[in-house]
Tab-separated table of N, CA and C in Angstrom:
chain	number	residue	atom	x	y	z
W	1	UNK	N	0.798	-1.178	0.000
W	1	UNK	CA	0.000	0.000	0.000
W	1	UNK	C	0.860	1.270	0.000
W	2	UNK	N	1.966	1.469	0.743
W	2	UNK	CA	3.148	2.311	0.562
W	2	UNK	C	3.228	2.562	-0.650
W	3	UNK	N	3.744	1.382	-1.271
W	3	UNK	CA	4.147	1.690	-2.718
W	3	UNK	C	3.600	2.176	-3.465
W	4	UNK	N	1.997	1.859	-3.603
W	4	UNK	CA	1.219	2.666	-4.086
W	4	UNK	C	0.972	4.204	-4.030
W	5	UNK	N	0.969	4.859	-2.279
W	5	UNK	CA	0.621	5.642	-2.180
W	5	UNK	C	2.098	6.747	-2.613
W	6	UNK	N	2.930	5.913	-2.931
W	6	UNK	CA	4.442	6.843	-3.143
W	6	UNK	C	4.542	6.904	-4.960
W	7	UNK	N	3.297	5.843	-5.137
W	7	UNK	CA	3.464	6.018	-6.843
W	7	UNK	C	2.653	6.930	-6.964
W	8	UNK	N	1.472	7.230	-6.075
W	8	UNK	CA	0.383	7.777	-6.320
W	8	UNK	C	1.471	9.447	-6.535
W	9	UNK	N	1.871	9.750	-5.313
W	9	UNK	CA	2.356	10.896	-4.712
W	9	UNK	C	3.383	11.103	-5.943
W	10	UNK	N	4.022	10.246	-6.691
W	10	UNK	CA	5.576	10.660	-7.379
W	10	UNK	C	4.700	10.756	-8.819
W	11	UNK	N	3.425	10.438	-9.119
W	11	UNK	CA	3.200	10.984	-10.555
W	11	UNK	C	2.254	12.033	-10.298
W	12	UNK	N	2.085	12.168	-8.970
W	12	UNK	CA	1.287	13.752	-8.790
W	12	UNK	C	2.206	14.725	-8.960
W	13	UNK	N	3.534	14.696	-8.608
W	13	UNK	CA	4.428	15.325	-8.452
W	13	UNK	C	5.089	15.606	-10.038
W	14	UNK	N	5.530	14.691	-10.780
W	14	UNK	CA	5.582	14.462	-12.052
W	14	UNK	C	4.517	15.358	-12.715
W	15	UNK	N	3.253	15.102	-12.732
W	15	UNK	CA	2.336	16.226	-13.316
W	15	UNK	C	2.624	17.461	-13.186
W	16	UNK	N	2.890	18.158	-11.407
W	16	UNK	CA	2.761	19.738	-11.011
W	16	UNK	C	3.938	20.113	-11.999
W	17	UNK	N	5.185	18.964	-12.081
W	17	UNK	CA	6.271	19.540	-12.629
W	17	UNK	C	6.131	19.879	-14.356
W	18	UNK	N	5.261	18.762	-14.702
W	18	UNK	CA	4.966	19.260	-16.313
W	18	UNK	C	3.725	20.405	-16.453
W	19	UNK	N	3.074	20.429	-15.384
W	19	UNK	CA	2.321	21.817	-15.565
W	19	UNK	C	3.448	22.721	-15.729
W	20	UNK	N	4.361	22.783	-15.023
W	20	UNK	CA	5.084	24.277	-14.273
W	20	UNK	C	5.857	24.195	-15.276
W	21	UNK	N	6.098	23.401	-16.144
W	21	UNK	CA	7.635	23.355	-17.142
W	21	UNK	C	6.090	24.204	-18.301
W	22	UNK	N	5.360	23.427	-18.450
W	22	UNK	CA	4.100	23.592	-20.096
W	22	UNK	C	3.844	25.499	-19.136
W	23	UNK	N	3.746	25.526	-17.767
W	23	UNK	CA	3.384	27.434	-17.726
W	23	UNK	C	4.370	27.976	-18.468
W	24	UNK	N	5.774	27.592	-17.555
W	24	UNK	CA	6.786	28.648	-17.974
W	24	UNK	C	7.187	28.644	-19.297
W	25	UNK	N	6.854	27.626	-20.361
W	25	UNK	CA	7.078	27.855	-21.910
W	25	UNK	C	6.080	28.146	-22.527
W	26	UNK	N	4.908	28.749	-21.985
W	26	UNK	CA	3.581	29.566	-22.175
W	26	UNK	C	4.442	31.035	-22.028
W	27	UNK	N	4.863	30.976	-20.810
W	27	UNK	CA	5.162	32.397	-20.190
W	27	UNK	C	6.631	33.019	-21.101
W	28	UNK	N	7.429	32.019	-21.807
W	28	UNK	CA	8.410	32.345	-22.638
W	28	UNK	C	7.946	32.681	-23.990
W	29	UNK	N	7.002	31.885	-24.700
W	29	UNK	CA	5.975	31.791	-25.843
W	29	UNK	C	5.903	33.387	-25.674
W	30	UNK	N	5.338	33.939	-24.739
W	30	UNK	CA	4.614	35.283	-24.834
W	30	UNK	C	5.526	36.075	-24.821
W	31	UNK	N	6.298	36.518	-24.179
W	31	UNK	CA	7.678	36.924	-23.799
W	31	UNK	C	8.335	37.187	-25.205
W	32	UNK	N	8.301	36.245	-26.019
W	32	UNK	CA	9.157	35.939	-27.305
W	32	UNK	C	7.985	36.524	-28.187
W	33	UNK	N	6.553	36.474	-28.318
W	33	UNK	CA	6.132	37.236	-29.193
W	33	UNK	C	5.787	39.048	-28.964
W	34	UNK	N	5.942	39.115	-27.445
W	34	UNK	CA	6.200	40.477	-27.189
W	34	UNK	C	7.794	41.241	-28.202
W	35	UNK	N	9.028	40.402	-27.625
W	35	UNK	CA	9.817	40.582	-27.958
W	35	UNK	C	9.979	40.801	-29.667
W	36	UNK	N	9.338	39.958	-30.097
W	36	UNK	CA	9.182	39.745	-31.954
W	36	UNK	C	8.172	40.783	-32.715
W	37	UNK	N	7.292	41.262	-31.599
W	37	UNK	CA	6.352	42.520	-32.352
W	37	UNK	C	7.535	43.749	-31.824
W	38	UNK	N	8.011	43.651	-30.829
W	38	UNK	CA	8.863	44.755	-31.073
W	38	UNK	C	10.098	45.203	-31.936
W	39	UNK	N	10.786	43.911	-31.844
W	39	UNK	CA	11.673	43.967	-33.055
W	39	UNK	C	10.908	44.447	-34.685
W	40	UNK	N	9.780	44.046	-34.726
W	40	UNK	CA	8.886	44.121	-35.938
W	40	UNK	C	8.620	45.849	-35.966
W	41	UNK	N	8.118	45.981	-34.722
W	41	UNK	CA	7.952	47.778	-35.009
W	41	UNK	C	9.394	48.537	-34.963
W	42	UNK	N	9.744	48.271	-34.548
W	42	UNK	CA	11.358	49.121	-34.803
W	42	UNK	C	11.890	48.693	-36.061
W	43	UNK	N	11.816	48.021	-37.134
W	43	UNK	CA	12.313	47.312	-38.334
W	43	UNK	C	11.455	48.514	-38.998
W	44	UNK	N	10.201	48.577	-38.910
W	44	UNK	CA	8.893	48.942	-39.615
W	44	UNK	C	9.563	50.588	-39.433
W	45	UNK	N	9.913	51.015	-38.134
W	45	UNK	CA	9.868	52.256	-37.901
W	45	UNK	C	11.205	52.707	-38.919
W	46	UNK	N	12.273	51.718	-38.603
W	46	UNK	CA	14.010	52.120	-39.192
W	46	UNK	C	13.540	52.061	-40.946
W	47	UNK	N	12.784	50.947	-41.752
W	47	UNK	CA	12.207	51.353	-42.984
W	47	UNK	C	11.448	52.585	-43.222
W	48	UNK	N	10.341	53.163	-42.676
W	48	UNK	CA	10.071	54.236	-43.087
W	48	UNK	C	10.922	55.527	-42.720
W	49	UNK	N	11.813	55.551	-42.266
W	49	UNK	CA	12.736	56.392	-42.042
W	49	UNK	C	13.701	56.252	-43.155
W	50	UNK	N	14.411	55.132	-43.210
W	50	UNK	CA	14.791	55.183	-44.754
W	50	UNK	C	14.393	55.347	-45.915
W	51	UNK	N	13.386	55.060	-46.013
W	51	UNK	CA	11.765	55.409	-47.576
W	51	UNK	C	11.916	57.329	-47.328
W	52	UNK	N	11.715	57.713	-45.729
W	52	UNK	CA	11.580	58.947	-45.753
W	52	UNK	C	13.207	59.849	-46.547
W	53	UNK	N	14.246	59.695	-46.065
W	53	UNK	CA	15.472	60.120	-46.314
W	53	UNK	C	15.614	59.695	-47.923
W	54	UNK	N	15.356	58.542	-48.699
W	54	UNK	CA	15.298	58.100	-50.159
W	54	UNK	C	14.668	58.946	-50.677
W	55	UNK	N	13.145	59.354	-50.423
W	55	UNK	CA	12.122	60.376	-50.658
W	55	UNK	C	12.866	61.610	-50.479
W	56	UNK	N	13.405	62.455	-49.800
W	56	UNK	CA	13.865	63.857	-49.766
W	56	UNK	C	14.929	63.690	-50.654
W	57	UNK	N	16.189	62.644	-50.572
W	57	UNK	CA	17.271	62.854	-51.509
W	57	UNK	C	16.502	62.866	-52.580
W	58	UNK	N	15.636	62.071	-52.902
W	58	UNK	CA	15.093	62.249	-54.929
W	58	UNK	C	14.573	63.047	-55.250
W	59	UNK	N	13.518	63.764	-54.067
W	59	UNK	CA	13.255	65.290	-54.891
W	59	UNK	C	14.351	66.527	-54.456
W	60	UNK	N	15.545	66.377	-53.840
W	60	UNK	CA	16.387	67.389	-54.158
W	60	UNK	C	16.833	66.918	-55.254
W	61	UNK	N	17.780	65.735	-55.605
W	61	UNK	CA	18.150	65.953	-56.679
W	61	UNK	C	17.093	65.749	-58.182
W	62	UNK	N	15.905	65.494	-58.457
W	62	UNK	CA	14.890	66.217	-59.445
W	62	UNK	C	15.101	67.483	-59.738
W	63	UNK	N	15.059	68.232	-57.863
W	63	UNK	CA	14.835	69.582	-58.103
W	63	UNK	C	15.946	70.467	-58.928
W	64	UNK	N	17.064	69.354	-58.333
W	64	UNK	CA	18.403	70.026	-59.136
W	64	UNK	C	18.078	70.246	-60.209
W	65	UNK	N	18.226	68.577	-61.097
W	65	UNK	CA	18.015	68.683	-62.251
W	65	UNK	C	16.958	69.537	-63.131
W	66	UNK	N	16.307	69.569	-62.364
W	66	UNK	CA	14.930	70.857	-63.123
W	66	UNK	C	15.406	71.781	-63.294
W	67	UNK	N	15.987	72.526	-62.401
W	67	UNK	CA	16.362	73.771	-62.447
W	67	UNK	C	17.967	73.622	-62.771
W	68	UNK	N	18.510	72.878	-63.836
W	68	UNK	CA	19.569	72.830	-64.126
W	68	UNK	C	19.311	72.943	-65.987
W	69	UNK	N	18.266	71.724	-65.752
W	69	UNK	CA	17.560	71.874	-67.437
W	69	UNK	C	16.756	73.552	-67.885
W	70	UNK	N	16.559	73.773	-66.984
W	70	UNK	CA	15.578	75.401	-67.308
W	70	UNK	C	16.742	76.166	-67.153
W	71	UNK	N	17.733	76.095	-66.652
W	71	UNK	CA	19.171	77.166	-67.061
W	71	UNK	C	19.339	77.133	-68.436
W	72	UNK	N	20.043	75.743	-68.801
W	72	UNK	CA	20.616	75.955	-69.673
W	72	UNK	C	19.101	76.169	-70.968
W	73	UNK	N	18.594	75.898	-70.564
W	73	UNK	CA	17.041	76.056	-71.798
W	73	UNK	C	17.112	78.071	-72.053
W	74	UNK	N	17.014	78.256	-70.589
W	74	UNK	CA	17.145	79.886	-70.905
W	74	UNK	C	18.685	80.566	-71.756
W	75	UNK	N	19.667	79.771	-71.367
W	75	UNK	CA	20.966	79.965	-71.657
W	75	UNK	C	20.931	79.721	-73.327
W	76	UNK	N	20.166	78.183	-73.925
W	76	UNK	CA	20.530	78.461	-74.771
W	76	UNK	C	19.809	79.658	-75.728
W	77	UNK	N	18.092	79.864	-75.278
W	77	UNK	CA	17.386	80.685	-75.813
W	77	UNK	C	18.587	81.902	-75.992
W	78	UNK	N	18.403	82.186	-75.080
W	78	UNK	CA	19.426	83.927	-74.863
W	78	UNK	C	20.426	83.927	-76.181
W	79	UNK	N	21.339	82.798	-75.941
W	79	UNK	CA	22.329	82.500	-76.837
W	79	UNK	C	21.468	82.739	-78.723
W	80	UNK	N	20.394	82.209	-78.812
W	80	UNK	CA	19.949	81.617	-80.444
W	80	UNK	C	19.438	83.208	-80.267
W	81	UNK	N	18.561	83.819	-79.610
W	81	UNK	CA	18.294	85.800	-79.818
W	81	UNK	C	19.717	86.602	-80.011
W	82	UNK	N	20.833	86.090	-79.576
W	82	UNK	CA	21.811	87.073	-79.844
W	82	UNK	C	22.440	86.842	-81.085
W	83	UNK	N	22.359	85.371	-81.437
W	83	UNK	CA	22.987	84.878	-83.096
W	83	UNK	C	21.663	85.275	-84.110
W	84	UNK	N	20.470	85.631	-83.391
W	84	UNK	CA	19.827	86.525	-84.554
W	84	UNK	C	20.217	87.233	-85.040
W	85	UNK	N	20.187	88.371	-83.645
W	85	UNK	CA	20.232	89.587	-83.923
W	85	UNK	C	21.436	89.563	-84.579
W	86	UNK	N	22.747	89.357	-83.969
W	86	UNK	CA	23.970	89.502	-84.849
W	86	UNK	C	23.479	89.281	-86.567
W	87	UNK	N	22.752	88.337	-87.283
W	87	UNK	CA	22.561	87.847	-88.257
W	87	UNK	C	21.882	89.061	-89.130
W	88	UNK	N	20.711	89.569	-87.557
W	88	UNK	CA	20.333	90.984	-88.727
W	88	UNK	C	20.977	91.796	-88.940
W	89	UNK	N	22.009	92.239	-87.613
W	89	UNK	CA	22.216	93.451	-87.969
W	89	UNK	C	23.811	92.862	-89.319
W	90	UNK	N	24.101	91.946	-89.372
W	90	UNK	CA	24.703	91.872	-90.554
W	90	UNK	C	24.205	92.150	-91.486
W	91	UNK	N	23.246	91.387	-91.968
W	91	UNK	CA	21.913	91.390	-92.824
W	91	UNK	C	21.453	93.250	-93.585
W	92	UNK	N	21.592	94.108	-92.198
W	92	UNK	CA	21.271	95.243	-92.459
W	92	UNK	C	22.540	96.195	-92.800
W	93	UNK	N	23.718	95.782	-92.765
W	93	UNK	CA	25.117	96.319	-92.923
W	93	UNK	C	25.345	95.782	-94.639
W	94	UNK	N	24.716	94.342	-94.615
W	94	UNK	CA	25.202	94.001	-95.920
W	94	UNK	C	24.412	94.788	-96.958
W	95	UNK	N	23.039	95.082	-96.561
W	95	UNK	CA	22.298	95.813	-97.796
W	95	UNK	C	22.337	97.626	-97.908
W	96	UNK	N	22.557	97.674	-96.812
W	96	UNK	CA	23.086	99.304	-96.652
W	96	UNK	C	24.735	99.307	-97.659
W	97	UNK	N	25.728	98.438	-97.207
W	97	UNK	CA	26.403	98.472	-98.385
W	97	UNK	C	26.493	97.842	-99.780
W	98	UNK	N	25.301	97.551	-99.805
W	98	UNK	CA	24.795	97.038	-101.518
W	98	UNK	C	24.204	98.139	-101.572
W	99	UNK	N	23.354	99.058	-101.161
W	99	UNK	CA	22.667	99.762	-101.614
W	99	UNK	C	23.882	100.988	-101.923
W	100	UNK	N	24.839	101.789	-101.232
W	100	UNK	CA	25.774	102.117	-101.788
W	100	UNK	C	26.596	101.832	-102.583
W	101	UNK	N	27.296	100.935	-102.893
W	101	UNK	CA	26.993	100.499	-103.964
W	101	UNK	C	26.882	100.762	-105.393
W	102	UNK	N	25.171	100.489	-104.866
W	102	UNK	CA	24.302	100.560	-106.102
W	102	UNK	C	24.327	102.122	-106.587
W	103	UNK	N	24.406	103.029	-105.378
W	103	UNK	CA	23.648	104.714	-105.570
W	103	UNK	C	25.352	104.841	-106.550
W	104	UNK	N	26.649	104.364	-106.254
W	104	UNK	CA	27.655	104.907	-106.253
W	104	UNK	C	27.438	104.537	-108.215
């Protein structure tokens, strides 16, 4: 009857211990998905911070380039009005001296 009541007692004991082992890898389980949503929001947070900094470098340098293309666009305009004009006022030198010239 001993024996019994010491088998009884040593797989009661056996149980409390696999409860307490099955809590505390409940209580690690949670622990570890606390731990894993946080790693997850700080990943989430360090990406949109990089998307943000990618985003500002590309529209400065757009902006560069925009306003690098509208320079030289004005630069070359300016440039093709002054090889007009040079063209007329040749234009008007050459027939002023044809027309003398002609009177002579």
């Amino acid at each position: 009857m001993e024996e019994q009541t010491t088998r009884v007692q040593e797989s009661a004991r056996q149980g409390r211990e696999a409860a307490a082992r099955r809590q505390q890898q409940q209580q690690q389980a949670r622990e570890t998905a606390k731990d894993t949503t946080r790693v997850a929001g700080q990943l989430a947070g360090l990406g949109t911070e990089t998307l943000t900094v990618w985003t500002d470098a590309t529209q400065h340098a757009l902006r560069d380039v925009v306003e690098l293309s509208a320079q030289a666009t004005q630069e070359g305009a300016r440039q093709l009005t002054e090889w007009q004009q040079t063209n007329l006022d040749l234009m008007r030198e050459t027939q002023a001296a044809a027309f003398r010239w002609y009177t002579l």
